[in-house]
């Protein structure tokens, strides 16, 4: 896995070790399709044309400066990434070098991975830190199944860009559904695959690959080098039949 990670980064930066040090020092993470590319089997991995780098607003200037120092040029910057819907995304810088593109997305939340739970579907709820690769819905992802984020339709978050993004993954072989029971039966409010369950980024339903040896606390692989723990609930309608109750989504950041 580490060889594939280095190969992915090498596509965009010549100094892979320097970029990984930047990720560690600035708390930078790689989210979405870039991380999904590593999670999928090598022969089945989706083609990757750009790199999505997420950073908190305290360090965005430093990350942009680093990429410019590696030959990237600013194409444009915007206060919002229009391809996605989510208040956790504050600003985006789009940089180009030859035919390679790096998007630096800035959040004003305490953790750079917070925007992940506002993504359009679970297929792209994956992230890579300087030390680990995490898949938040591994059973669905490995089977090319993806639940549409309930907040996309409960909060009128769906627009043409969202629909186009969902269709892109359908064309790439993913089965999209707004009904989690289409994929499997689950224990409502208890299973990590119930949209109304409260989850966190270190719970037992996530899948984590560590690129280096870590110390264990009981059975939990939490290290001081990791991101702040993010707590979330996708929300949506109750799983019980004939229930019209709707549960709001939730995002929180722990220590």
PDB file of C-alpha atoms in Angstrom:
ATOM      1  CA  UNK A   1       0.000   0.000   0.000  1.00  0.00           C
ATOM      2  CA  UNK A   2       2.830   2.409   0.779  1.00  0.00           C
ATOM      3  CA  UNK A   3       4.293   1.770  -2.680  1.00  0.00           C
ATOM      4  CA  UNK A   4       0.975   2.684  -4.282  1.00  0.00           C
ATOM      5  CA  UNK A   5       0.696   5.789  -2.107  1.00  0.00           C
ATOM      6  CA  UNK A   6       4.129   6.985  -3.143  1.00  0.00           C
ATOM      7  CA  UNK A   7       3.336   6.227  -6.774  1.00  0.00           C
ATOM      8  CA  UNK A   8       0.142   8.277  -6.593  1.00  0.00           C
ATOM      9  CA  UNK A   9       1.906  11.253  -5.038  1.00  0.00           C
ATOM     10  CA  UNK A  10       4.800  10.948  -7.492  1.00  0.00           C
ATOM     11  CA  UNK A  11       2.322  11.671 -10.276  1.00  0.00           C
ATOM     12  CA  UNK A  12       1.851  15.159  -8.862  1.00  0.00           C
ATOM     13  CA  UNK A  13       5.033  15.984  -6.916  1.00  0.00           C
ATOM     14  CA  UNK A  14       8.627  14.955  -7.521  1.00  0.00           C
ATOM     15  CA  UNK A  15       9.628  15.296  -3.865  1.00  0.00           C
ATOM     16  CA  UNK A  16       7.251  12.796  -2.273  1.00  0.00           C
ATOM     17  CA  UNK A  17       8.984  12.836   1.116  1.00  0.00           C
ATOM     18  CA  UNK A  18       8.837  16.626   1.213  1.00  0.00           C
ATOM     19  CA  UNK A  19       5.129  16.575   0.426  1.00  0.00           C
ATOM     20  CA  UNK A  20       4.444  14.008   3.154  1.00  0.00           C
ATOM     21  CA  UNK A  21       6.328  16.180   5.646  1.00  0.00           C
ATOM     22  CA  UNK A  22       4.102  19.063   4.587  1.00  0.00           C
ATOM     23  CA  UNK A  23       1.040  16.897   5.210  1.00  0.00           C
ATOM     24  CA  UNK A  24       2.284  16.050   8.690  1.00  0.00           C
ATOM     25  CA  UNK A  25       3.329  19.547   9.744  1.00  0.00           C
ATOM     26  CA  UNK A  26       0.274  21.340   8.334  1.00  0.00           C
ATOM     27  CA  UNK A  27      -2.331  18.689   9.153  1.00  0.00           C
ATOM     28  CA  UNK A  28      -3.071  18.398   5.441  1.00  0.00           C
ATOM     29  CA  UNK A  29      -5.152  15.489   4.143  1.00  0.00           C
ATOM     30  CA  UNK A  30      -6.068  14.042   0.760  1.00  0.00           C
ATOM     31  CA  UNK A  31      -9.769  13.318   0.388  1.00  0.00           C
ATOM     32  CA  UNK A  32     -12.307  11.913  -2.009  1.00  0.00           C
ATOM     33  CA  UNK A  33     -11.425  10.261  -5.308  1.00  0.00           C
ATOM     34  CA  UNK A  34      -7.698  10.583  -4.637  1.00  0.00           C
ATOM     35  CA  UNK A  35      -8.050   8.374  -1.545  1.00  0.00           C
ATOM     36  CA  UNK A  36     -10.574   6.070  -3.242  1.00  0.00           C
ATOM     37  CA  UNK A  37      -7.965   5.424  -5.940  1.00  0.00           C
ATOM     38  CA  UNK A  38      -5.775   3.737  -3.303  1.00  0.00           C
ATOM     39  CA  UNK A  39      -8.588   1.830  -1.617  1.00  0.00           C
ATOM     40  CA  UNK A  40      -9.721   0.128  -4.809  1.00  0.00           C
ATOM     41  CA  UNK A  41      -7.827  -2.815  -6.259  1.00  0.00           C
ATOM     42  CA  UNK A  42      -5.025  -1.593  -8.508  1.00  0.00           C
ATOM     43  CA  UNK A  43      -6.519  -3.032 -11.699  1.00  0.00           C
ATOM     44  CA  UNK A  44      -9.963  -1.593 -10.876  1.00  0.00           C
ATOM     45  CA  UNK A  45      -8.910   1.816  -9.536  1.00  0.00           C
ATOM     46  CA  UNK A  46     -10.601   4.828 -11.097  1.00  0.00           C
ATOM     47  CA  UNK A  47      -8.448   7.066 -13.240  1.00  0.00           C
ATOM     48  CA  UNK A  48      -7.021   9.986 -11.305  1.00  0.00           C
ATOM     49  CA  UNK A  49      -6.515  13.309 -13.077  1.00  0.00           C
ATOM     50  CA  UNK A  50      -6.234  15.680 -10.149  1.00  0.00           C
ATOM     51  CA  UNK A  51      -5.332  15.710  -6.481  1.00  0.00           C
ATOM     52  CA  UNK A  52      -7.678  17.121  -3.825  1.00  0.00           C
ATOM     53  CA  UNK A  53      -5.693  18.464  -0.877  1.00  0.00           C
ATOM     54  CA  UNK A  54      -7.587  19.737   2.173  1.00  0.00           C
ATOM     55  CA  UNK A  55      -6.157  22.082   4.778  1.00  0.00           C
ATOM     56  CA  UNK A  56      -7.397  24.249   7.635  1.00  0.00           C
ATOM     57  CA  UNK A  57      -7.420  27.995   7.017  1.00  0.00           C
ATOM     58  CA  UNK A  58      -4.392  28.593   9.282  1.00  0.00           C
ATOM     59  CA  UNK A  59      -2.096  26.832   6.829  1.00  0.00           C
ATOM     60  CA  UNK A  60      -3.547  27.377   3.361  1.00  0.00           C
ATOM     61  CA  UNK A  61      -1.000  30.043   2.381  1.00  0.00           C
ATOM     62  CA  UNK A  62       1.889  27.764   3.354  1.00  0.00           C
ATOM     63  CA  UNK A  63       0.533  24.863   1.321  1.00  0.00           C
ATOM     64  CA  UNK A  64      -0.019  27.090  -1.730  1.00  0.00           C
ATOM     65  CA  UNK A  65       3.505  28.476  -1.345  1.00  0.00           C
ATOM     66  CA  UNK A  66       4.923  24.945  -1.208  1.00  0.00           C
ATOM     67  CA  UNK A  67       3.152  23.895  -4.404  1.00  0.00           C
ATOM     68  CA  UNK A  68       4.212  27.048  -6.240  1.00  0.00           C
ATOM     69  CA  UNK A  69       7.775  26.270  -5.191  1.00  0.00           C
ATOM     70  CA  UNK A  70       7.390  22.920  -6.952  1.00  0.00           C
ATOM     71  CA  UNK A  71       6.468  24.545 -10.252  1.00  0.00           C
ATOM     72  CA  UNK A  72       2.693  24.793  -9.957  1.00  0.00           C
ATOM     73  CA  UNK A  73       0.962  27.953 -11.148  1.00  0.00           C
ATOM     74  CA  UNK A  74      -2.255  29.423  -9.784  1.00  0.00           C
ATOM     75  CA  UNK A  75      -5.098  28.959 -12.257  1.00  0.00           C
ATOM     76  CA  UNK A  76      -7.757  30.560 -10.105  1.00  0.00           C
ATOM     77  CA  UNK A  77      -9.045  30.839  -6.560  1.00  0.00           C
ATOM     78  CA  UNK A  78     -12.598  30.963  -5.324  1.00  0.00           C
ATOM     79  CA  UNK A  79     -14.434  31.371  -2.059  1.00  0.00           C
ATOM     80  CA  UNK A  80     -16.412  28.182  -2.731  1.00  0.00           C
ATOM     81  CA  UNK A  81     -15.806  24.903  -4.555  1.00  0.00           C
ATOM     82  CA  UNK A  82     -18.836  24.836  -6.833  1.00  0.00           C
ATOM     83  CA  UNK A  83     -18.599  21.099  -7.577  1.00  0.00           C
ATOM     84  CA  UNK A  84     -19.657  20.322  -4.017  1.00  0.00           C
ATOM     85  CA  UNK A  85     -22.260  21.474  -1.516  1.00  0.00           C
ATOM     86  CA  UNK A  86     -21.060  22.057   2.012  1.00  0.00           C
ATOM     87  CA  UNK A  87     -20.587  24.885   4.450  1.00  0.00           C
ATOM     88  CA  UNK A  88     -17.362  23.325   5.751  1.00  0.00           C
ATOM     89  CA  UNK A  89     -15.611  24.334   2.532  1.00  0.00           C
ATOM     90  CA  UNK A  90     -14.461  27.929   2.713  1.00  0.00           C
ATOM     91  CA  UNK A  91     -12.161  28.448  -0.254  1.00  0.00           C
ATOM     92  CA  UNK A  92     -10.404  26.636  -3.086  1.00  0.00           C
ATOM     93  CA  UNK A  93      -7.169  27.219  -4.952  1.00  0.00           C
ATOM     94  CA  UNK A  94      -6.740  25.480  -8.306  1.00  0.00           C
ATOM     95  CA  UNK A  95      -3.118  25.021  -9.387  1.00  0.00           C
ATOM     96  CA  UNK A  96      -1.742  23.562 -12.612  1.00  0.00           C
ATOM     97  CA  UNK A  97       1.588  22.129 -13.732  1.00  0.00           C
ATOM     98  CA  UNK A  98       1.723  20.786 -17.263  1.00  0.00           C
ATOM     99  CA  UNK A  99      -1.411  18.616 -17.404  1.00  0.00           C
ATOM    100  CA  UNK A 100      -1.542  17.962 -13.658  1.00  0.00           C
ATOM    101  CA  UNK A 101      -4.035  19.726 -11.428  1.00  0.00           C
ATOM    102  CA  UNK A 102      -4.011  20.146  -7.657  1.00  0.00           C
ATOM    103  CA  UNK A 103      -7.030  21.579  -5.845  1.00  0.00           C
ATOM    104  CA  UNK A 104      -6.300  22.985  -2.392  1.00  0.00           C
ATOM    105  CA  UNK A 105      -9.569  23.172  -0.472  1.00  0.00           C
ATOM    106  CA  UNK A 106      -9.670  25.232   2.708  1.00  0.00           C
ATOM    107  CA  UNK A 107     -11.953  24.648   5.690  1.00  0.00           C
ATOM    108  CA  UNK A 108     -12.452  26.894   8.703  1.00  0.00           C
ATOM    109  CA  UNK A 109     -13.263  23.912  10.914  1.00  0.00           C
ATOM    110  CA  UNK A 110     -10.726  22.549  13.403  1.00  0.00           C
ATOM    111  CA  UNK A 111      -9.965  19.465  11.308  1.00  0.00           C
ATOM    112  CA  UNK A 112      -9.181  19.290   7.601  1.00  0.00           C
ATOM    113  CA  UNK A 113     -11.229  16.100   7.156  1.00  0.00           C
ATOM    114  CA  UNK A 114     -14.551  17.636   8.284  1.00  0.00           C
ATOM    115  CA  UNK A 115     -15.817  18.345   4.719  1.00  0.00           C
ATOM    116  CA  UNK A 116     -15.735  14.620   3.968  1.00  0.00           C
ATOM    117  CA  UNK A 117     -19.044  13.965   5.741  1.00  0.00           C
ATOM    118  CA  UNK A 118     -20.736  16.585   3.567  1.00  0.00           C
ATOM    119  CA  UNK A 119     -19.754  14.821   0.336  1.00  0.00           C
ATOM    120  CA  UNK A 120     -22.490  13.755  -2.069  1.00  0.00           C
ATOM    121  CA  UNK A 121     -22.185  10.034  -1.281  1.00  0.00           C
ATOM    122  CA  UNK A 122     -20.274   7.476   0.764  1.00  0.00           C
ATOM    123  CA  UNK A 123     -18.133   6.400  -2.216  1.00  0.00           C
ATOM    124  CA  UNK A 124     -15.918   9.431  -1.679  1.00  0.00           C
ATOM    125  CA  UNK A 125     -15.887   9.396   2.132  1.00  0.00           C
ATOM    126  CA  UNK A 126     -12.261   8.287   2.304  1.00  0.00           C
ATOM    127  CA  UNK A 127      -9.140  10.174   3.328  1.00  0.00           C
ATOM    128  CA  UNK A 128      -5.384   9.893   3.570  1.00  0.00           C
ATOM    129  CA  UNK A 129      -3.245  11.574   6.211  1.00  0.00           C
ATOM    130  CA  UNK A 130       0.537  11.607   6.393  1.00  0.00           C
ATOM    131  CA  UNK A 131       0.353   8.322   8.317  1.00  0.00           C
ATOM    132  CA  UNK A 132      -2.793   6.439   7.347  1.00  0.00           C
ATOM    133  CA  UNK A 133      -5.498   5.732   4.783  1.00  0.00           C
ATOM    134  CA  UNK A 134      -9.076   5.554   6.066  1.00  0.00           C
ATOM    135  CA  UNK A 135     -12.292   4.324   4.455  1.00  0.00           C
ATOM    136  CA  UNK A 136     -15.427   5.305   6.376  1.00  0.00           C
ATOM    137  CA  UNK A 137     -17.832   2.862   4.688  1.00  0.00           C
ATOM    138  CA  UNK A 138     -15.534  -0.001   3.622  1.00  0.00           C
ATOM    139  CA  UNK A 139     -18.138  -2.746   3.034  1.00  0.00           C
ATOM    140  CA  UNK A 140     -20.107  -0.611   0.610  1.00  0.00           C
ATOM    141  CA  UNK A 141     -17.035   0.866  -1.030  1.00  0.00           C
ATOM    142  CA  UNK A 142     -15.354  -2.462  -1.765  1.00  0.00           C
ATOM    143  CA  UNK A 143     -18.603  -3.663  -3.395  1.00  0.00           C
ATOM    144  CA  UNK A 144     -18.914  -0.465  -5.480  1.00  0.00           C
ATOM    145  CA  UNK A 145     -22.033   0.543  -3.541  1.00  0.00           C
ATOM    146  CA  UNK A 146     -22.624   4.111  -2.456  1.00  0.00           C
ATOM    147  CA  UNK A 147     -25.327   5.708  -0.320  1.00  0.00           C
ATOM    148  CA  UNK A 148     -26.400   9.184  -1.381  1.00  0.00           C
ATOM    149  CA  UNK A 149     -25.850  11.575   1.521  1.00  0.00           C
ATOM    150  CA  UNK A 150     -29.362  12.278   2.915  1.00  0.00           C
ATOM    151  CA  UNK A 151     -28.459  15.933   3.427  1.00  0.00           C
ATOM    152  CA  UNK A 152     -28.276  16.301  -0.341  1.00  0.00           C
ATOM    153  CA  UNK A 153     -32.054  16.030  -0.610  1.00  0.00           C
ATOM    154  CA  UNK A 154     -33.249  16.918   2.914  1.00  0.00           C
ATOM    155  CA  UNK A 155     -31.590  20.346   2.880  1.00  0.00           C
ATOM    156  CA  UNK A 156     -32.124  21.103  -0.801  1.00  0.00           C
ATOM    157  CA  UNK A 157     -28.430  20.506  -1.361  1.00  0.00           C
ATOM    158  CA  UNK A 158     -28.924  18.816  -4.711  1.00  0.00           C
ATOM    159  CA  UNK A 159     -28.129  20.849  -7.816  1.00  0.00           C
ATOM    160  CA  UNK A 160     -26.988  20.021 -11.319  1.00  0.00           C
ATOM    161  CA  UNK A 161     -23.355  19.764 -10.176  1.00  0.00           C
ATOM    162  CA  UNK A 162     -24.308  17.211  -7.512  1.00  0.00           C
ATOM    163  CA  UNK A 163     -26.301  15.150 -10.004  1.00  0.00           C
ATOM    164  CA  UNK A 164     -23.403  15.208 -12.467  1.00  0.00           C
ATOM    165  CA  UNK A 165     -21.011  14.087  -9.716  1.00  0.00           C
ATOM    166  CA  UNK A 166     -23.293  11.181  -8.780  1.00  0.00           C
ATOM    167  CA  UNK A 167     -23.684  10.142 -12.409  1.00  0.00           C
ATOM    168  CA  UNK A 168     -19.917  10.180 -12.831  1.00  0.00           C
ATOM    169  CA  UNK A 169     -19.628   7.421 -10.247  1.00  0.00           C
ATOM    170  CA  UNK A 170     -22.532   5.483 -11.757  1.00  0.00           C
ATOM    171  CA  UNK A 171     -20.709   5.498 -15.088  1.00  0.00           C
ATOM    172  CA  UNK A 172     -17.641   4.217 -13.269  1.00  0.00           C
ATOM    173  CA  UNK A 173     -19.487   1.175 -11.972  1.00  0.00           C
ATOM    174  CA  UNK A 174     -20.933   2.308  -8.626  1.00  0.00           C
ATOM    175  CA  UNK A 175     -24.478   1.437  -7.611  1.00  0.00           C
ATOM    176  CA  UNK A 176     -26.021   4.586  -6.103  1.00  0.00           C
ATOM    177  CA  UNK A 177     -29.020   4.497  -3.800  1.00  0.00           C
ATOM    178  CA  UNK A 178     -30.762   6.676  -1.232  1.00  0.00           C
ATOM    179  CA  UNK A 179     -31.969   3.510   0.540  1.00  0.00           C
ATOM    180  CA  UNK A 180     -29.310   1.746   2.662  1.00  0.00           C
ATOM    181  CA  UNK A 181     -31.414  -1.444   2.769  1.00  0.00           C
ATOM    182  CA  UNK A 182     -30.803  -1.863  -0.949  1.00  0.00           C
ATOM    183  CA  UNK A 183     -27.256  -2.877  -0.069  1.00  0.00           C
ATOM    184  CA  UNK A 184     -27.784  -4.916   3.112  1.00  0.00           C
ATOM    185  CA  UNK A 185     -29.897  -5.332   6.236  1.00  0.00           C
ATOM    186  CA  UNK A 186     -28.606  -3.448   9.263  1.00  0.00           C
ATOM    187  CA  UNK A 187     -29.378  -2.914  12.943  1.00  0.00           C
ATOM    188  CA  UNK A 188     -31.020   0.502  12.921  1.00  0.00           C
ATOM    189  CA  UNK A 189     -29.287   3.253  14.921  1.00  0.00           C
ATOM    190  CA  UNK A 190     -26.613   0.760  15.986  1.00  0.00           C
ATOM    191  CA  UNK A 191     -24.880  -0.416  12.831  1.00  0.00           C
ATOM    192  CA  UNK A 192     -22.344   1.932  11.307  1.00  0.00           C
ATOM    193  CA  UNK A 193     -24.209   1.469   8.039  1.00  0.00           C
ATOM    194  CA  UNK A 194     -27.413   3.000   9.395  1.00  0.00           C
ATOM    195  CA  UNK A 195     -27.494   6.665   8.301  1.00  0.00           C
ATOM    196  CA  UNK A 196     -28.983   7.605  11.679  1.00  0.00           C
ATOM    197  CA  UNK A 197     -26.166   6.049  13.704  1.00  0.00           C
ATOM    198  CA  UNK A 198     -23.617   8.378  15.293  1.00  0.00           C
ATOM    199  CA  UNK A 199     -20.184   7.545  13.903  1.00  0.00           C
ATOM    200  CA  UNK A 200     -16.629   8.717  14.477  1.00  0.00           C
ATOM    201  CA  UNK A 201     -13.403   8.424  12.522  1.00  0.00           C
ATOM    202  CA  UNK A 202     -11.849   5.877  14.895  1.00  0.00           C
ATOM    203  CA  UNK A 203     -14.835   3.578  15.394  1.00  0.00           C
ATOM    204  CA  UNK A 204     -14.895  -0.104  14.511  1.00  0.00           C
ATOM    205  CA  UNK A 205     -16.806   0.413  11.268  1.00  0.00           C
ATOM    206  CA  UNK A 206     -14.036   2.396   9.618  1.00  0.00           C
ATOM    207  CA  UNK A 207     -11.151   0.645   7.886  1.00  0.00           C
ATOM    208  CA  UNK A 208      -7.676   2.041   8.437  1.00  0.00           C
ATOM    209  CA  UNK A 209      -4.344   1.206   6.845  1.00  0.00           C
ATOM    210  CA  UNK A 210      -1.361   2.549   8.757  1.00  0.00           C
ATOM    211  CA  UNK A 211       1.723   3.284   6.685  1.00  0.00           C
ATOM    212  CA  UNK A 212       3.955   2.896   9.715  1.00  0.00           C
ATOM    213  CA  UNK A 213       3.904   1.092  13.039  1.00  0.00           C
ATOM    214  CA  UNK A 214       1.685   2.703  15.653  1.00  0.00           C
ATOM    215  CA  UNK A 215       1.231   2.200  19.380  1.00  0.00           C
ATOM    216  CA  UNK A 216      -1.979   0.549  20.516  1.00  0.00           C
ATOM    217  CA  UNK A 217      -4.248   1.719  23.324  1.00  0.00           C
ATOM    218  CA  UNK A 218      -6.155  -1.465  24.002  1.00  0.00           C
ATOM    219  CA  UNK A 219      -7.551  -2.362  20.572  1.00  0.00           C
ATOM    220  CA  UNK A 220      -7.624   1.216  19.324  1.00  0.00           C
ATOM    221  CA  UNK A 221      -5.013   2.592  16.924  1.00  0.00           C
ATOM    222  CA  UNK A 222      -5.027   6.256  17.875  1.00  0.00           C
ATOM    223  CA  UNK A 223      -1.789   8.199  17.605  1.00  0.00           C
ATOM    224  CA  UNK A 224      -0.830  11.740  18.461  1.00  0.00           C
ATOM    225  CA  UNK A 225       0.052  12.220  14.789  1.00  0.00           C
ATOM    226  CA  UNK A 226      -3.515  11.621  13.641  1.00  0.00           C
ATOM    227  CA  UNK A 227      -6.202  14.177  12.854  1.00  0.00           C
ATOM    228  CA  UNK A 228      -8.714  15.339  15.432  1.00  0.00           C
ATOM    229  CA  UNK A 229     -11.538  12.826  15.804  1.00  0.00           C
ATOM    230  CA  UNK A 230     -14.582  13.764  13.720  1.00  0.00           C
ATOM    231  CA  UNK A 231     -18.041  12.688  14.897  1.00  0.00           C
ATOM    232  CA  UNK A 232     -20.938  12.593  12.449  1.00  0.00           C
ATOM    233  CA  UNK A 233     -24.397  11.368  11.623  1.00  0.00           C
ATOM    234  CA  UNK A 234     -25.630  11.380   8.041  1.00  0.00           C
ATOM    235  CA  UNK A 235     -29.242  11.566   9.203  1.00  0.00           C
ATOM    236  CA  UNK A 236     -32.280  11.203   6.990  1.00  0.00           C
ATOM    237  CA  UNK A 237     -35.545   9.346   7.354  1.00  0.00           C
ATOM    238  CA  UNK A 238     -36.184   6.733  10.008  1.00  0.00           C
ATOM    239  CA  UNK A 239     -35.564   3.165   8.883  1.00  0.00           C
ATOM    240  CA  UNK A 240     -38.932   1.999  10.234  1.00  0.00           C
ATOM    241  CA  UNK A 241     -41.642   1.579   7.641  1.00  0.00           C
ATOM    242  CA  UNK A 242     -44.432   4.175   7.563  1.00  0.00           C
ATOM    243  CA  UNK A 243     -42.338   6.655   9.568  1.00  0.00           C
ATOM    244  CA  UNK A 244     -42.128  10.219   8.266  1.00  0.00           C
ATOM    245  CA  UNK A 245     -39.670  11.387  10.913  1.00  0.00           C
ATOM    246  CA  UNK A 246     -36.498  12.992   9.550  1.00  0.00           C
ATOM    247  CA  UNK A 247     -33.263  13.192  11.516  1.00  0.00           C
ATOM    248  CA  UNK A 248     -30.836  16.049  10.898  1.00  0.00           C
ATOM    249  CA  UNK A 249     -27.227  15.403  10.027  1.00  0.00           C
ATOM    250  CA  UNK A 250     -24.553  16.166  12.586  1.00  0.00           C
ATOM    251  CA  UNK A 251     -20.867  17.043  12.544  1.00  0.00           C
ATOM    252  CA  UNK A 252     -18.583  17.545  15.532  1.00  0.00           C
ATOM    253  CA  UNK A 253     -14.854  17.611  16.197  1.00  0.00           C
ATOM    254  CA  UNK A 254     -13.372  15.939  19.270  1.00  0.00           C
ATOM    255  CA  UNK A 255      -9.916  16.075  20.782  1.00  0.00           C
TER     256      UNK A 255
END
